[in-house]
GROMACS .gro file of C-alpha atoms in nm:
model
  232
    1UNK     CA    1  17.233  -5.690  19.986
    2UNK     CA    2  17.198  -5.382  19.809
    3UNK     CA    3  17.139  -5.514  19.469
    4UNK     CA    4  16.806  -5.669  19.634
    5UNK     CA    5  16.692  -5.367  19.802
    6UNK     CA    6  16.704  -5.217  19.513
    7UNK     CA    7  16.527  -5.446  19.313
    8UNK     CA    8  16.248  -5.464  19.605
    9UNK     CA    9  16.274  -5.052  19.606
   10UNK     CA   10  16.204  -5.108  19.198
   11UNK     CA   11  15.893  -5.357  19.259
   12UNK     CA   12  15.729  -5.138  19.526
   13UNK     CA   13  15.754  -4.864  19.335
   14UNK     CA   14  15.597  -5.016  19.058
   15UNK     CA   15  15.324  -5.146  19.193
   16UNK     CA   16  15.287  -4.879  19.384
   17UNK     CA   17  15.212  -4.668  19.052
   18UNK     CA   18  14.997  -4.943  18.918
   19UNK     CA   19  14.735  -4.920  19.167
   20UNK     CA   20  14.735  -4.597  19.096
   21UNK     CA   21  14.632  -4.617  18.754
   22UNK     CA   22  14.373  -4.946  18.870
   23UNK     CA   23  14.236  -4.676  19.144
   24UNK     CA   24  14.239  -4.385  18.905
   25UNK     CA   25  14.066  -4.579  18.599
   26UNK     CA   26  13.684  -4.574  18.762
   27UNK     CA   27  13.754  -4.228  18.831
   28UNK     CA   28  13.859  -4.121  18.509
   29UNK     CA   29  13.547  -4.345  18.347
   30UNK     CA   30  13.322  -4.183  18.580
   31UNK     CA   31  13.386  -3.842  18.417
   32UNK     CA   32  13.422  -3.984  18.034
   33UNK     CA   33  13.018  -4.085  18.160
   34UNK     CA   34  12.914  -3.712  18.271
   35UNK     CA   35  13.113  -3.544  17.996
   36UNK     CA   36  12.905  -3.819  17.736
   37UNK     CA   37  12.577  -3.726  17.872
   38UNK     CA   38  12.673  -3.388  17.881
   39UNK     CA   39  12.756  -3.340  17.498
   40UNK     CA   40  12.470  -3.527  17.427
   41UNK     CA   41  12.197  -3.311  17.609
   42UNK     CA   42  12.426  -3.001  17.391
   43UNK     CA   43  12.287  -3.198  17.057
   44UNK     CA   44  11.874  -3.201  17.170
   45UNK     CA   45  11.858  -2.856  17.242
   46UNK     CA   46  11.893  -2.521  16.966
   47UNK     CA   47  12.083  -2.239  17.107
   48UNK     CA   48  11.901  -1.917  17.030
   49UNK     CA   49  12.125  -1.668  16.873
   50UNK     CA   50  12.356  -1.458  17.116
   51UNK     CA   51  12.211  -1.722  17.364
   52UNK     CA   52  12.404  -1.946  17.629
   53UNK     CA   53  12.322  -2.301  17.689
   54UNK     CA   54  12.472  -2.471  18.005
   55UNK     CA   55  12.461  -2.783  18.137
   56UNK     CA   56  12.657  -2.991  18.414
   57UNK     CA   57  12.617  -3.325  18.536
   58UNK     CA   58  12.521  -3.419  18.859
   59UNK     CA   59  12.747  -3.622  19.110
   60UNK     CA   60  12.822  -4.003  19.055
   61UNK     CA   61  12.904  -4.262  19.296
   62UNK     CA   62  13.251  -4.336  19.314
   63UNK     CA   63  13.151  -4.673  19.467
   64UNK     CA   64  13.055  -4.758  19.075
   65UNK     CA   65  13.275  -5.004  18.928
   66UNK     CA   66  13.291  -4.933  18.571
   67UNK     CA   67  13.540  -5.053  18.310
   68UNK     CA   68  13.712  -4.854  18.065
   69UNK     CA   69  13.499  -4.880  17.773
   70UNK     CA   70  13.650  -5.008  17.447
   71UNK     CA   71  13.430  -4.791  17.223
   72UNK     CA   72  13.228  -4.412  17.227
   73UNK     CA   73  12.948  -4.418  17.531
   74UNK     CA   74  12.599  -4.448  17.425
   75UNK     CA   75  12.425  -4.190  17.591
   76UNK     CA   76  11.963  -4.138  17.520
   77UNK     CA   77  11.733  -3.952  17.701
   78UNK     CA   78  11.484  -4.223  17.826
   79UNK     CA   79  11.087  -4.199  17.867
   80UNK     CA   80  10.922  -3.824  17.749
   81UNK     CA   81  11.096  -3.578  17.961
   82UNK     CA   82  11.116  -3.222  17.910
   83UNK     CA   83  11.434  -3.060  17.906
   84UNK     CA   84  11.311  -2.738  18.065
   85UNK     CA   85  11.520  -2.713  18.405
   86UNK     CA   86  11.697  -3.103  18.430
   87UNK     CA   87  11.702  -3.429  18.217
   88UNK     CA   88  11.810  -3.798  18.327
   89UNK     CA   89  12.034  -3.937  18.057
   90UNK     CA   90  12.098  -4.307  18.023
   91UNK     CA   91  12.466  -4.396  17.931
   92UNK     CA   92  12.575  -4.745  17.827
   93UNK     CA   93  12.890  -4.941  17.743
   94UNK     CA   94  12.760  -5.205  17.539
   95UNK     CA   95  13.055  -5.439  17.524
   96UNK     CA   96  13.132  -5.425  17.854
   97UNK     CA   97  12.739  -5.435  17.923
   98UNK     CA   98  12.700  -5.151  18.186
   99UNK     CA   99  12.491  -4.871  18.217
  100UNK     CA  100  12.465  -4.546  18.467
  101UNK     CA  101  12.185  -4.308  18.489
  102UNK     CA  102  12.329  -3.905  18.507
  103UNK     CA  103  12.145  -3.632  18.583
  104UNK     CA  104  12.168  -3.324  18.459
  105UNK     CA  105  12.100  -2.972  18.498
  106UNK     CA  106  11.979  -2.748  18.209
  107UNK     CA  107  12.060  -2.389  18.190
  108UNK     CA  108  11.899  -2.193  17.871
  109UNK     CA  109  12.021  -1.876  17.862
  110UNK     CA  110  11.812  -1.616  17.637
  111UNK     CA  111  11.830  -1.275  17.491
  112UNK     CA  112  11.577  -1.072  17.625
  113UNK     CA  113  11.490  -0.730  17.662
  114UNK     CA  114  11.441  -0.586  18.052
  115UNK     CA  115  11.369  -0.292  18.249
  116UNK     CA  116  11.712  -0.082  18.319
  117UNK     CA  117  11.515   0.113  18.595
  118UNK     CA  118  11.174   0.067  18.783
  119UNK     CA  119  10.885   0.176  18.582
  120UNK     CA  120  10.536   0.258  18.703
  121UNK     CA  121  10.193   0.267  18.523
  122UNK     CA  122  10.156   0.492  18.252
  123UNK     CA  123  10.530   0.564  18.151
  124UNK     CA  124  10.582   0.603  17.769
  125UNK     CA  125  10.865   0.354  17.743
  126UNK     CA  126  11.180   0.463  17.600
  127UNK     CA  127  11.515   0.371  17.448
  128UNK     CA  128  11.694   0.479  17.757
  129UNK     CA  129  11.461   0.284  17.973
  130UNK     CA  130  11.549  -0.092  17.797
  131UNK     CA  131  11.812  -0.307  17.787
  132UNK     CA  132  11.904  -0.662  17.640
  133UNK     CA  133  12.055  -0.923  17.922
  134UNK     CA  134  12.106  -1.302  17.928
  135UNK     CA  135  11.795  -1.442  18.137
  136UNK     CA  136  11.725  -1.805  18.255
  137UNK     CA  137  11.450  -1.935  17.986
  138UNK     CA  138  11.319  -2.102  18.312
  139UNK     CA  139  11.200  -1.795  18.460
  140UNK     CA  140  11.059  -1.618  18.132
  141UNK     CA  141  10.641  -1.610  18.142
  142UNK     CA  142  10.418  -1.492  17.842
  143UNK     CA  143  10.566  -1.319  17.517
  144UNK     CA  144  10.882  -1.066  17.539
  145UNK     CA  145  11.092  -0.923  17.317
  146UNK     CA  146  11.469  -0.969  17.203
  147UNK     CA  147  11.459  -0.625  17.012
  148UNK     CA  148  11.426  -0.329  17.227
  149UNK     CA  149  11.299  -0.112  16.922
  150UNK     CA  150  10.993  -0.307  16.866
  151UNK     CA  151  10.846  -0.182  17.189
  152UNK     CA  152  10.953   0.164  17.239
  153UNK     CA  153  10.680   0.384  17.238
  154UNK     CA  154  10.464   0.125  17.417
  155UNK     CA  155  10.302   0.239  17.773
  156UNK     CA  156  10.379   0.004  18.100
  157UNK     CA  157  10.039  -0.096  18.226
  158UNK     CA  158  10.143  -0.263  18.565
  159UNK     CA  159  10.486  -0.216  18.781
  160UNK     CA  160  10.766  -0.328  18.603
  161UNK     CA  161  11.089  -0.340  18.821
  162UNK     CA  162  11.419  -0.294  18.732
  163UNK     CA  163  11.607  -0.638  18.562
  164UNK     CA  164  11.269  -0.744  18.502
  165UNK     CA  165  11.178  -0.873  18.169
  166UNK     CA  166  10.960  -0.706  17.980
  167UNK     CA  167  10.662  -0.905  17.873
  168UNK     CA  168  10.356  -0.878  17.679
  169UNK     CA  169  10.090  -0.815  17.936
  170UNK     CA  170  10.276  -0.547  18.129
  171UNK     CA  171  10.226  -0.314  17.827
  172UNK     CA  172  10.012  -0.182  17.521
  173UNK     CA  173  10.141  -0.152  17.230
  174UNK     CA  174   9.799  -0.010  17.117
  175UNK     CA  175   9.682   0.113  17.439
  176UNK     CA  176   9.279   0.239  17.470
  177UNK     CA  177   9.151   0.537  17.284
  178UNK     CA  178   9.507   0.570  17.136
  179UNK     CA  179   9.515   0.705  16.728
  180UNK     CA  180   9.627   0.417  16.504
  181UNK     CA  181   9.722   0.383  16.166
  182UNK     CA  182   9.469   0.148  16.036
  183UNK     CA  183   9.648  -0.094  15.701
  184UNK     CA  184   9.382  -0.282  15.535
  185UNK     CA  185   9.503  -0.529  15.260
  186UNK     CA  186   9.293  -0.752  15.086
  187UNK     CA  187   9.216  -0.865  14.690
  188UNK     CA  188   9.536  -0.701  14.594
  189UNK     CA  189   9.463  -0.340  14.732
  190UNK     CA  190   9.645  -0.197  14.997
  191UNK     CA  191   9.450   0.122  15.195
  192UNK     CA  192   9.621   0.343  15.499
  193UNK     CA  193   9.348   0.492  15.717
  194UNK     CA  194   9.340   0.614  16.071
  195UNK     CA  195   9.168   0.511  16.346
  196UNK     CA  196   9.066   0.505  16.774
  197UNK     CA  197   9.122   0.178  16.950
  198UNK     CA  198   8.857   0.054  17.163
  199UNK     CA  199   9.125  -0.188  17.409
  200UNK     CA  200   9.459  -0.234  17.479
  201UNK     CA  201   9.690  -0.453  17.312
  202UNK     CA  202  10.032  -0.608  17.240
  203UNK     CA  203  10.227  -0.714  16.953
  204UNK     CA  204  10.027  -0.958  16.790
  205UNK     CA  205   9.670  -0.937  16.948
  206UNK     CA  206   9.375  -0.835  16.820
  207UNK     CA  207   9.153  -0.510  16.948
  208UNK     CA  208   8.864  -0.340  16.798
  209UNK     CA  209   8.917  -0.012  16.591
  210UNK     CA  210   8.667   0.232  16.507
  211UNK     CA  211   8.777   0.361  16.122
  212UNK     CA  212   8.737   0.766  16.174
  213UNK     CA  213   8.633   0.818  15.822
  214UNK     CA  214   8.349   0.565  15.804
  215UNK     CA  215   8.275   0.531  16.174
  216UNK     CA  216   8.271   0.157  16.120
  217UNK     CA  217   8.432  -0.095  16.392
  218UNK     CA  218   8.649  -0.390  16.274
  219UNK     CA  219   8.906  -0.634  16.411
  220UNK     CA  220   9.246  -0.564  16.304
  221UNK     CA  221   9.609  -0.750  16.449
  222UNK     CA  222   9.858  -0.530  16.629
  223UNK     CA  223  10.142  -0.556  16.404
  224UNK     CA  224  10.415  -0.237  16.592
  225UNK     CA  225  10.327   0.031  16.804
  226UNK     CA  226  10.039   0.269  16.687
  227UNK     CA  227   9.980   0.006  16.427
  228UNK     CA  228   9.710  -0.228  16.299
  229UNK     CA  229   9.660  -0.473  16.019
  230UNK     CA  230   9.305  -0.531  15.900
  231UNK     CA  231   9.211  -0.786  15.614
  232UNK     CA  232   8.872  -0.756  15.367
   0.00000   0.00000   0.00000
């Protein structure tokens, strides 16, 4: 009599573990899927130096029946979506021909340089007044910087608040009626001269300079602060 309740003690607690593993199988699949779309969104997208890149799958249906998949998950990114903020990502079993859709959510996270204290109109921006921080690609508008040197020196034109990256339109570089030093290159000569800007500008845009020697006007490309490049 006891010989057979142990033996039935033995079988129940055998089976007992082996629905476990039956019940924890989908499970376990379900999270080989979200870790295979995952890595695979990692693979489309560049990290920019000193840069973060997160992403996270969304929730699955446990309700899914899935096998255990003999091989690697296929895992594409169907149709032309962007991967700005979230991405669908198709992932497959081909032998045991199944497939689940996971979404997920895209977190690029980029140097860039912000305000370390509010800053009104007209402040002559300084090293004391920047600082780099991780920011959310997503919420990044226009140009800004990753170096805080390139753009110390430069005036803030509108409100810039504090944690608020700094961006191309909130300052000039070359600001209006500001002295430049004027670089004109061209047909192997090089010639410094100095100059008055006629607008404001920002890395990389072009203004109108009056040359104070010759009086002339030309176009010339902001290349740093209190400096233009001009090409004859």
């Amino acid at each position: 009599m006891c010989y057979q309740r142990l033996v039935w003690l033995f079988i129940g607690t055998f089976l007992s573990g082996f629905s476990s593993i039956i019940a924890a199988a989908p499970v376990n699949q379900l999270e080989a899927v979200k870790e295979a779309a995952e890595a695979h969104v990692e693979t489309l997208i560049t990290t920019p130096e000193f840069g973060k890149l997160e992403v996270e799958a969304g929730h699955l249906d446990s309700r899914l029946t899935l096998s255990n998949c003999p091989s690697p998950l296929q895992a594409i990114v169907p149709g032309r979506q962007s991967l700005n903020k979230s991405v669908t990502v198709l992932v497959s079993c081909k032998e045991d021909n199944w497939q689940v859709y996971v979404p997920v959510q895209i977190r690029l996270m980029t140097p860039i340089v912000v305000a370390k204290r509010p800053m009104d109109r007209g402040v002559t921006i300084s090293q004391s007044d920047l600082i780099v921080q991780l920011v959310d690609a997503r919420f990044q508008r226009g140009q800004t910087y990753t170096n805080p040197s390139t753009i110390i020196g430069s005036r803030i034109k509108r409100v810039v608040g504090i944690g608020e990256p700094i961006q191309g339109n909130d300052i000039c570089m070359v600001c209006r009626n500001d002295e430049v030093v004027i670089t004109a290159s061209g047909n192997g000569l090089n010639i410094i001269a100095k100059g008055t800007a006629l607008s404001d500008g920002a890395l990389g845009e072009q203004i109108k300079i009056r040359n104070s020697k010759s009086n002339r006007i030309v176009d010339g490309i902001i290349t740093s602060v209190g400096q233009v490049a001009v090409k004859f």
